[in-house]
PDB file of C-alpha atoms in Angstrom:
ATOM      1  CA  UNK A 165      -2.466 -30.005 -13.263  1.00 31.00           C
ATOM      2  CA  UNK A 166      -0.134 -30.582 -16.139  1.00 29.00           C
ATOM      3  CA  UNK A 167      -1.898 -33.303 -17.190  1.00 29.00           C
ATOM      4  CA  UNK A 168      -5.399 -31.342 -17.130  1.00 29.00           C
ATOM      5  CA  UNK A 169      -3.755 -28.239 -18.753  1.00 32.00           C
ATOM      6  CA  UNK A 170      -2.213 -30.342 -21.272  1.00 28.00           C
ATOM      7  CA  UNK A 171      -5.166 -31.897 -22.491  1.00 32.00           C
ATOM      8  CA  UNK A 172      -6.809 -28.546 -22.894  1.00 33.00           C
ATOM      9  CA  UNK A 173      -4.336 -27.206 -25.144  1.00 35.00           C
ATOM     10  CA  UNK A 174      -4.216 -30.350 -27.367  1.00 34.00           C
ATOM     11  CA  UNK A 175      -8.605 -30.187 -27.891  1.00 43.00           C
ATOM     12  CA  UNK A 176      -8.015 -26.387 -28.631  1.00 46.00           C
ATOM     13  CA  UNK A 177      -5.127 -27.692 -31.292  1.00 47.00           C
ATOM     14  CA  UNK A 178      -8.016 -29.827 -33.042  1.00 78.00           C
ATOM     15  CA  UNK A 179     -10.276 -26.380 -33.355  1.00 90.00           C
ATOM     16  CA  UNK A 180      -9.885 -25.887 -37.448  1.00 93.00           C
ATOM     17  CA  UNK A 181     -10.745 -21.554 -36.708  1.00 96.00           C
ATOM     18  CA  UNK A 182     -10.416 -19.187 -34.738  1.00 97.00           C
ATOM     19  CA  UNK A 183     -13.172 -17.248 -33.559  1.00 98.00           C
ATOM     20  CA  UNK A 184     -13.303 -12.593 -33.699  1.00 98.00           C
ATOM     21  CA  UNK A 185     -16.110 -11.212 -31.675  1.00 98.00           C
ATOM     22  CA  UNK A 186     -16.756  -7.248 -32.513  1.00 98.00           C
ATOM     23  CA  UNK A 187     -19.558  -5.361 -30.499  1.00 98.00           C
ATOM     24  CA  UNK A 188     -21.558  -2.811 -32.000  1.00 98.00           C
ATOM     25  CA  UNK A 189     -22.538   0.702 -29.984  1.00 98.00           C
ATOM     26  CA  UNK A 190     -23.012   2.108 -26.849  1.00 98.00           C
ATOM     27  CA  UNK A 191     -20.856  -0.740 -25.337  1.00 97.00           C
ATOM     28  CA  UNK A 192     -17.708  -2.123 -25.311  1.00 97.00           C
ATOM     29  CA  UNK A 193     -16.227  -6.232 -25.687  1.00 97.00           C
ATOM     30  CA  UNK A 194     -16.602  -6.890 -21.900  1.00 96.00           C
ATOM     31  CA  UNK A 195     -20.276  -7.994 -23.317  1.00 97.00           C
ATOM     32  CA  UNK A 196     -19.091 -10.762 -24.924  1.00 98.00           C
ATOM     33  CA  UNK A 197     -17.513 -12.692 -21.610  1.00 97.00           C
ATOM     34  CA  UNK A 198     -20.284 -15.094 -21.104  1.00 97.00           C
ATOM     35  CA  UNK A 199     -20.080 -16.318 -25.421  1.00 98.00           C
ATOM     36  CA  UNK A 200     -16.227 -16.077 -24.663  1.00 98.00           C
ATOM     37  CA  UNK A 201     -15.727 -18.262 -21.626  1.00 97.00           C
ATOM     38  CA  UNK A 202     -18.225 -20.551 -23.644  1.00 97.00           C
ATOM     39  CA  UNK A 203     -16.335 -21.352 -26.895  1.00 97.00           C
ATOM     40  CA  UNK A 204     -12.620 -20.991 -25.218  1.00 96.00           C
ATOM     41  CA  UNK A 205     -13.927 -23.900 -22.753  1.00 96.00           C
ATOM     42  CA  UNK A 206     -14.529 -25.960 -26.245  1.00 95.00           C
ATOM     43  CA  UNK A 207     -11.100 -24.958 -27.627  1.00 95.00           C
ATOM     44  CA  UNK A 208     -11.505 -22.138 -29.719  1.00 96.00           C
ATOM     45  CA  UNK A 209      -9.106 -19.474 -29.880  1.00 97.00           C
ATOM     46  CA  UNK A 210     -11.569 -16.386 -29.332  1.00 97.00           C
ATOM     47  CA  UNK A 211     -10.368 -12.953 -29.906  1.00 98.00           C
ATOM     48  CA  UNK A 212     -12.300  -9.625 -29.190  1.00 98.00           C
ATOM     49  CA  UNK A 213     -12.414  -6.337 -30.797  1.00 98.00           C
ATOM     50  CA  UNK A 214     -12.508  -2.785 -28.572  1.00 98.00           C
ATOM     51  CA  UNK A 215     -13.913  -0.750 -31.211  1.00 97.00           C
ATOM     52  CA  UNK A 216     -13.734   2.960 -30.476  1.00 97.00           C
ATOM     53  CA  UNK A 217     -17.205   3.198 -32.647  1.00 98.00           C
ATOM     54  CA  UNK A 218     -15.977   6.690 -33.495  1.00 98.00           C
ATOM     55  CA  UNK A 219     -15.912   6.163 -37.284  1.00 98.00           C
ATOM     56  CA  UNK A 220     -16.410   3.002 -39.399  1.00 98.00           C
ATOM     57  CA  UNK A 221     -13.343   3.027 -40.936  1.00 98.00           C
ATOM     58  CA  UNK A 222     -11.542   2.857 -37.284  1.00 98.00           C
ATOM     59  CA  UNK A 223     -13.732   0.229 -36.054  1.00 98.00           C
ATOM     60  CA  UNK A 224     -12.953  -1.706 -39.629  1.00 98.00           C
ATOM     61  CA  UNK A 225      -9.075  -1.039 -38.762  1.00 98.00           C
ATOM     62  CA  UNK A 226      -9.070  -2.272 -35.226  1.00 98.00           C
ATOM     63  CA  UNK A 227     -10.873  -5.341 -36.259  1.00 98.00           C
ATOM     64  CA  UNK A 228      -8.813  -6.247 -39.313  1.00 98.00           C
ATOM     65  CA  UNK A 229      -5.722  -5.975 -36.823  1.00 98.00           C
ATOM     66  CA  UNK A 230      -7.272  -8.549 -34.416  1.00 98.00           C
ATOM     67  CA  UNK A 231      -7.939 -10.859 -37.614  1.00 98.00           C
ATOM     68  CA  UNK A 232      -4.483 -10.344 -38.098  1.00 97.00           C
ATOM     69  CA  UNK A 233      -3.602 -11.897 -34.552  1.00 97.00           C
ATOM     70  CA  UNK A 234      -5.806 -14.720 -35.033  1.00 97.00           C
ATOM     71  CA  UNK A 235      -3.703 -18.199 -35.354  1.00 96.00           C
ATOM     72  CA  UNK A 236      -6.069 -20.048 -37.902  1.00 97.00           C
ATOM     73  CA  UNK A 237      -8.997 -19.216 -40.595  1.00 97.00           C
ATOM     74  CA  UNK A 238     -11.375 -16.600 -39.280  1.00 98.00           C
ATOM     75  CA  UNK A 239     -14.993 -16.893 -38.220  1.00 98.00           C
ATOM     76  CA  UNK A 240     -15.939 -13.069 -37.581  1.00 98.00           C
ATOM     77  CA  UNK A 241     -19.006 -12.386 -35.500  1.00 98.00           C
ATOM     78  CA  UNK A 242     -20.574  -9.087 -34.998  1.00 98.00           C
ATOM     79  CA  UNK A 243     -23.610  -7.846 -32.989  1.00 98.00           C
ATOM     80  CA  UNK A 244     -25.812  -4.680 -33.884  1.00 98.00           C
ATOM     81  CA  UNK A 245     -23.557  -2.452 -35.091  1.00 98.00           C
ATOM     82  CA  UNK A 246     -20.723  -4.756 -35.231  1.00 98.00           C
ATOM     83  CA  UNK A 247     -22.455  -6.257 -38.372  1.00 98.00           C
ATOM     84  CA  UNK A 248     -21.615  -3.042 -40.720  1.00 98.00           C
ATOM     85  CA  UNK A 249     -18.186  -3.450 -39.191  1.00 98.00           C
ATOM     86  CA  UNK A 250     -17.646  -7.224 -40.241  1.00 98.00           C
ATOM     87  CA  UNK A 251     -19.646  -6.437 -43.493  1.00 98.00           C
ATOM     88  CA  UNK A 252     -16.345  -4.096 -44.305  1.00 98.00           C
ATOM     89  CA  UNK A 253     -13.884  -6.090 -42.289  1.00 98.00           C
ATOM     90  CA  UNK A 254     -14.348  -9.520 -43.585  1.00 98.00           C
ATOM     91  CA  UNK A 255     -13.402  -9.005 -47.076  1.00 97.00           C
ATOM     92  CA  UNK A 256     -10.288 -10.093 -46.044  1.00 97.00           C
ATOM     93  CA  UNK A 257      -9.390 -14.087 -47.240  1.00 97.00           C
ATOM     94  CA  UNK A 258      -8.544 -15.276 -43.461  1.00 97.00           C
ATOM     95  CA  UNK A 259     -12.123 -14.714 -42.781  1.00 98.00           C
ATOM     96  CA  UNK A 260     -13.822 -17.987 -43.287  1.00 96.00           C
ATOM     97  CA  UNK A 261     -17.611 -16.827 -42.417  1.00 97.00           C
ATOM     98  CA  UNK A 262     -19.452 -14.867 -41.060  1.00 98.00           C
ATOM     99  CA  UNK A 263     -22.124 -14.480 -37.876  1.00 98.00           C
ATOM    100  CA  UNK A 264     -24.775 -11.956 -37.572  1.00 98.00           C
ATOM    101  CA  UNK A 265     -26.331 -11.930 -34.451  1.00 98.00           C
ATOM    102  CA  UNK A 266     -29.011  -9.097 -34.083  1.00 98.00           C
ATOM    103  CA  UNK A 267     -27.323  -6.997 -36.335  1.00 98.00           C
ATOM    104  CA  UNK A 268     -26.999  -4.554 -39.250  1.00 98.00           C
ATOM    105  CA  UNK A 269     -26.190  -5.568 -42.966  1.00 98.00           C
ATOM    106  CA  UNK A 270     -25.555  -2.799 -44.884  1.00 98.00           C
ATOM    107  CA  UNK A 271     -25.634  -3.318 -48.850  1.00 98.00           C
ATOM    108  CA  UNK A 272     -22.967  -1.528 -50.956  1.00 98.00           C
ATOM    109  CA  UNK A 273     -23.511   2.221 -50.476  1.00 98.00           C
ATOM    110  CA  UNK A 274     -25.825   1.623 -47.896  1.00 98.00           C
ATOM    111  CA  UNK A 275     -25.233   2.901 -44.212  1.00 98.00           C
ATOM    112  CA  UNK A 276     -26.549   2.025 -40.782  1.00 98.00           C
ATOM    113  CA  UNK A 277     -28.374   5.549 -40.695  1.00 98.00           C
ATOM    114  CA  UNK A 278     -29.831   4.511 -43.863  1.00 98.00           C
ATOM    115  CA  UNK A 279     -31.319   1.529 -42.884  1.00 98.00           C
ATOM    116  CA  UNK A 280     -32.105   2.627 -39.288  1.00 97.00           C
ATOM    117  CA  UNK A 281     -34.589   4.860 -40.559  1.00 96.00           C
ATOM    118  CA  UNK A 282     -36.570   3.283 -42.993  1.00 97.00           C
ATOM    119  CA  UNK A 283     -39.545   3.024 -41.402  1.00 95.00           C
ATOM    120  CA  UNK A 284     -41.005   0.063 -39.962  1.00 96.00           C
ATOM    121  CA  UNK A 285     -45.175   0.405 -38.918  1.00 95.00           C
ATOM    122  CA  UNK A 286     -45.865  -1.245 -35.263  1.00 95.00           C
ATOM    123  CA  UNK A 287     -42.220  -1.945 -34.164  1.00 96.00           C
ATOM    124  CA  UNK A 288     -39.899  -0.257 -31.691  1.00 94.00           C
ATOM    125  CA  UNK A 289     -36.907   1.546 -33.241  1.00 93.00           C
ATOM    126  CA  UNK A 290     -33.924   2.251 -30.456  1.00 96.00           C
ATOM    127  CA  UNK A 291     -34.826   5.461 -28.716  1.00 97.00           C
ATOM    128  CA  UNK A 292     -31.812   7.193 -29.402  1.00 97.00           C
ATOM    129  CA  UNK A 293     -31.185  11.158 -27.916  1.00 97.00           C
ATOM    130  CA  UNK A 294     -30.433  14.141 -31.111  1.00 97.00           C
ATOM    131  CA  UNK A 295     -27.094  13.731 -31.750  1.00 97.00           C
ATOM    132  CA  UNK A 296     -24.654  16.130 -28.983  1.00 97.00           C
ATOM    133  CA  UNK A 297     -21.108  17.117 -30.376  1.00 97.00           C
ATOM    134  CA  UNK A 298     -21.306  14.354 -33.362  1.00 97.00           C
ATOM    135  CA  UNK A 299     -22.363  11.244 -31.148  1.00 98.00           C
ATOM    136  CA  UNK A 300     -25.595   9.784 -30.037  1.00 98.00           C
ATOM    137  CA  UNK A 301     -26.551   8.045 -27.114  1.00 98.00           C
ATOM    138  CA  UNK A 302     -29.707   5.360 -25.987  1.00 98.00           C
ATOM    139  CA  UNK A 303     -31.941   7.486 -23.745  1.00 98.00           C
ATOM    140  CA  UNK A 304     -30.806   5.647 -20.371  1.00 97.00           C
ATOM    141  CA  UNK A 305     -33.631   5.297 -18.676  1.00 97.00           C
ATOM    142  CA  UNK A 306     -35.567   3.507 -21.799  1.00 97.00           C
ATOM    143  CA  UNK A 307     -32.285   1.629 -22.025  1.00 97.00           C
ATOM    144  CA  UNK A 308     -32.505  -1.207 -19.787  1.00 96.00           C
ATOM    145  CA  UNK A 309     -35.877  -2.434 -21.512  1.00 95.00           C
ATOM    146  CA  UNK A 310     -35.168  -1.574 -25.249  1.00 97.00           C
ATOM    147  CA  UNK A 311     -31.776  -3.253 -25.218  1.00 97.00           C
ATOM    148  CA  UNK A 312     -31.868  -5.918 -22.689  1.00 96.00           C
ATOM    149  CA  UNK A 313     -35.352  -6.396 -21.509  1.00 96.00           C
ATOM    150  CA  UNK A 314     -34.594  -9.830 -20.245  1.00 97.00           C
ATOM    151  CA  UNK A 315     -31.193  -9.229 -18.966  1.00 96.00           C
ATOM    152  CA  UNK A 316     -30.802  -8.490 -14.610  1.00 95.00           C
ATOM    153  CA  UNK A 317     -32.270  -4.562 -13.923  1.00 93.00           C
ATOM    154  CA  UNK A 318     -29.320  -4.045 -11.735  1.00 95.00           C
ATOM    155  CA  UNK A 319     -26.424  -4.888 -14.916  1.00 95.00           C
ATOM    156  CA  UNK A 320     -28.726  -2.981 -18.056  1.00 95.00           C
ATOM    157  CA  UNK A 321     -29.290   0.470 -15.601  1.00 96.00           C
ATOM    158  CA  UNK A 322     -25.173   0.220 -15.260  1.00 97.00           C
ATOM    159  CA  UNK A 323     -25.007  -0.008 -18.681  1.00 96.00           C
ATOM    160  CA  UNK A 324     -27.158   2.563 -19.269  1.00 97.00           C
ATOM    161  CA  UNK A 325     -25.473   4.872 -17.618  1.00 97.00           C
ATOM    162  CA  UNK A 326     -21.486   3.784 -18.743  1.00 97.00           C
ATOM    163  CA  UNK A 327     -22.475   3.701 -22.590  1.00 97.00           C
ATOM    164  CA  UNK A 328     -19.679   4.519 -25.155  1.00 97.00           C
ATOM    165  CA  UNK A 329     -21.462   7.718 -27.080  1.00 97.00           C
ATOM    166  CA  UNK A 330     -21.816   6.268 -31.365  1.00 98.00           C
ATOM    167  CA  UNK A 331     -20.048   8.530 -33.413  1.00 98.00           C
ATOM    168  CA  UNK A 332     -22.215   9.977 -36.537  1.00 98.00           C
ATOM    169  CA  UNK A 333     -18.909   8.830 -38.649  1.00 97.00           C
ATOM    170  CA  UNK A 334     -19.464   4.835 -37.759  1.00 98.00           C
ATOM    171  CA  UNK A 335     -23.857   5.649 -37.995  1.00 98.00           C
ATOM    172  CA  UNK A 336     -23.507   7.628 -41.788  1.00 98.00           C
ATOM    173  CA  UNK A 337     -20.483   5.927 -43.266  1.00 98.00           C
ATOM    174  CA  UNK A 338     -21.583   3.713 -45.948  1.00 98.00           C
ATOM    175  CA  UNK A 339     -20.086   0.120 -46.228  1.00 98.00           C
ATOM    176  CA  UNK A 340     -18.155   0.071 -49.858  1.00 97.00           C
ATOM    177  CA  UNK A 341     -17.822  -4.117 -50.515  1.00 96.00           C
ATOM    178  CA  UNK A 342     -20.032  -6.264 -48.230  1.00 98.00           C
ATOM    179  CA  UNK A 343     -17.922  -9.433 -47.670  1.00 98.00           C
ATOM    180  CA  UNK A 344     -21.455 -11.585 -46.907  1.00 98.00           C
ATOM    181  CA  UNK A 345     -21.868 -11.151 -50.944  1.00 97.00           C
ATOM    182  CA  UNK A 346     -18.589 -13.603 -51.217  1.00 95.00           C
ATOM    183  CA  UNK A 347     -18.881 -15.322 -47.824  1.00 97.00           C
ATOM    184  CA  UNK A 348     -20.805 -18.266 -46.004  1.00 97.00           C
ATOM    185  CA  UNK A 349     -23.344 -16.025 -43.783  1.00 98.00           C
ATOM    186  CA  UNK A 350     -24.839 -17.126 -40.793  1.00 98.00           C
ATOM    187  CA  UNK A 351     -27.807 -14.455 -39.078  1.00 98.00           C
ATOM    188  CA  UNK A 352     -29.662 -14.689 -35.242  1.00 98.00           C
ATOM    189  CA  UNK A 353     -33.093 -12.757 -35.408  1.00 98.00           C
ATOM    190  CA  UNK A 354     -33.761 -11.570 -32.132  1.00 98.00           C
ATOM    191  CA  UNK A 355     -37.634 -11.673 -32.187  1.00 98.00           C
ATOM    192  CA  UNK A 356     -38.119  -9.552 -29.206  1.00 97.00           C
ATOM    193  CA  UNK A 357     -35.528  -6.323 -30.336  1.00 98.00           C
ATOM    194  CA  UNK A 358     -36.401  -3.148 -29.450  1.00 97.00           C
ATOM    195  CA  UNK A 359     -33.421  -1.668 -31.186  1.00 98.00           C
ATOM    196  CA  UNK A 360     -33.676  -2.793 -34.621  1.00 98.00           C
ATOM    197  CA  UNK A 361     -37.093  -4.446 -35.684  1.00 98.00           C
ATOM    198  CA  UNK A 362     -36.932  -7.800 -36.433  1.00 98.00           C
ATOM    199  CA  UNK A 363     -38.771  -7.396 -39.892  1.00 98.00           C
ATOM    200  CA  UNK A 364     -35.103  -5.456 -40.709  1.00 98.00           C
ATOM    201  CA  UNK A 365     -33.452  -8.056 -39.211  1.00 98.00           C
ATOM    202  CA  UNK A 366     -35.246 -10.853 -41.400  1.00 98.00           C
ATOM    203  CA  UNK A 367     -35.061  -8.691 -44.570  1.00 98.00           C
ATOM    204  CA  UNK A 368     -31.250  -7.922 -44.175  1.00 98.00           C
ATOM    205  CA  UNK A 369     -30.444 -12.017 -43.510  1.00 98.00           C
ATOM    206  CA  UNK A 370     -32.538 -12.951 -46.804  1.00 98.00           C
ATOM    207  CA  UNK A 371     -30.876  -9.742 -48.778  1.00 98.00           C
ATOM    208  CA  UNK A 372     -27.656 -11.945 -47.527  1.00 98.00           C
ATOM    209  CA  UNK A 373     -28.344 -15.293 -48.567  1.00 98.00           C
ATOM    210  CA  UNK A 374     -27.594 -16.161 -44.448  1.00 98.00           C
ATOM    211  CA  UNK A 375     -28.477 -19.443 -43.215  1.00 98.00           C
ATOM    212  CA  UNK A 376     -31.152 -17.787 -40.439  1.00 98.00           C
ATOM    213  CA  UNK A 377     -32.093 -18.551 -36.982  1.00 98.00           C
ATOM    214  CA  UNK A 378     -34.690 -16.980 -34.695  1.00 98.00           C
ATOM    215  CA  UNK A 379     -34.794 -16.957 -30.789  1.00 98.00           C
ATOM    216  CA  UNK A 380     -37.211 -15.249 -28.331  1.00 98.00           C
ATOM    217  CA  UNK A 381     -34.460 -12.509 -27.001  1.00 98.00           C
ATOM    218  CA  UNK A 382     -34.180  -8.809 -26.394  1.00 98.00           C
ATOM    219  CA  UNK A 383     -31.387  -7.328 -28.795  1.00 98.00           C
ATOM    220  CA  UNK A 384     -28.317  -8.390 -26.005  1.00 98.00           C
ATOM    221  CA  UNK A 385     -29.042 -11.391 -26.758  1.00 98.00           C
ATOM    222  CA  UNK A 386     -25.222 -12.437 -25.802  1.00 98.00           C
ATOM    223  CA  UNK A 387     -26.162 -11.353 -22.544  1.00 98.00           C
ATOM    224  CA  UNK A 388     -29.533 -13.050 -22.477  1.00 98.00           C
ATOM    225  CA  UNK A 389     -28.813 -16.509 -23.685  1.00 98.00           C
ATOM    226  CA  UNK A 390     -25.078 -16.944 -24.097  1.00 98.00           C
ATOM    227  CA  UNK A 391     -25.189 -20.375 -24.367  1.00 98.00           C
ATOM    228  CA  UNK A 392     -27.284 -19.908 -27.498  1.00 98.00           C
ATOM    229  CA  UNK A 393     -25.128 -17.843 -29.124  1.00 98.00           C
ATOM    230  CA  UNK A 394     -21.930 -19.396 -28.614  1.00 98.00           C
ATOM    231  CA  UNK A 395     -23.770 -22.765 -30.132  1.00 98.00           C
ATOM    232  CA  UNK A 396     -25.017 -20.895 -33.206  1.00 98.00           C
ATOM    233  CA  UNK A 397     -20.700 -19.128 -33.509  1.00 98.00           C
ATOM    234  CA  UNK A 398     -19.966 -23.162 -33.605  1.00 97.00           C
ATOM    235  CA  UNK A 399     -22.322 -24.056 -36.092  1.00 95.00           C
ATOM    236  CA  UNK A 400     -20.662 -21.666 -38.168  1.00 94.00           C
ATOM    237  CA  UNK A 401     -17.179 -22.912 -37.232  1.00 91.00           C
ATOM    238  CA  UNK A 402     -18.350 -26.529 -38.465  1.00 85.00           C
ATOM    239  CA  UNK A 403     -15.833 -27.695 -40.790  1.00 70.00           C
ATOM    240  CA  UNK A 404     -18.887 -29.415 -42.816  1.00 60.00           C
ATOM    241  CA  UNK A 405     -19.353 -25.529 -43.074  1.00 58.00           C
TER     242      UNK A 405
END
């Protein structure tokens, strides 16, 4: 056992970055196990953000203080949501890169409401409720197919029904400084979301300069195809990159 845990710590010593996963809404970091167990097993030190998702600037906040815990350079990934809040977050010089993975890039000025709905003929755009005491919510019983269509039934209803309510202060705030205008971007197109069309998706990565890849996934993809994801996260973490 010492042996074993000893080598483990040395491989993780050789890692040049450390890795921040932030969610977006309606759920919280426990999504992210599966890319987590992944890339810790290869010796990066992963760190992930609880965002509240009550207002931008809080979600911003609670991920700039986990970028502060991280031991080396950053690479800061964000899903959905979680791509406005790197877009803010990552202006910060430990961030190295970073990863979009089905996710929003706001421009300067430019909110997730904003781009959520522009409209986009013959694609699906997340069936959200009318906003209820300044949050929204997924309607839960078009949840399970319009955020994880390709995820088990049994976990997307339970996530249906446990979603963290969006506040309208993290959907209207607009993002001030993007950092992907000053860093190395990297973006996943989900070519089977349901929650934000893939033509958005495609537009916001090339608006970015990213280095893009596509893969046939519902918008969870981190639940969907893990493995994937957590390969794409290391590309990024290349030190050719």
């Amino acid at each position: 056992m010492i042996t074993t845990a000893s080598a483990v710590v040395g491989h993780a010593a050789d890692k040049p970055v450390s890795i921040v996963l932030v969610h977006g809404a309606f759920v919280d970091a426990s999504g992210w196990q599966a890319v987590h167990s992944i890339l810790s097993a290869d010796g990066y030190e992963v760190l992930a953000v609880q965002n509240p998702t009550v207002t931008l600037q809080g979600d911003v906040d609670a991920t700039r203080h986990v970028i502060g815990r991280a031991s080396k350079p950053v690479v800061l990934v964000g899903h959905s949501y979680g791509g406005a809040v790197i877009s803010e977050a990552g202006s910060l010089p430990k961030v190295k890169s970073l990863v979009y993975l089905a996710a929003f890039a706001p421009e300067a000025g430019e909110s997730v409401h904003d781009i959520a709905t522009v409209p986009t003929p013959g694609e699906d755009k997340a069936p959200l409720l009318p906003p209820s005491d300044g949050f929204l919510l997924v309607d839960s019983a078009k949840f399970p197919t319009s955020f994880a269509a390709d995820v088990d039934s049994a976990k997307t209803r339970f996530m249906a029904e446990s979603q963290v309510p969006w506040g309208l202060g993290a959907v209207e705030a607009k993002v001030t400084a993007p950092a992907w205008k000053d860093k190395p971007t990297y973006f996943m197109v989900t070519k089977n979301d349901h929650m934000i069309p893939p033509s958005q998706q495609r537009s916001m990565a090339a608006r970015a300069g990213a280095k893009v890849i596509e893969i046939d996934s519902s918008h969870a993809v981190m639940l969907s195809h893990p493995q994937d994801v957590a390969d794409f996260i290391a590309s990024a973490a290349a030190p050719a990159n």
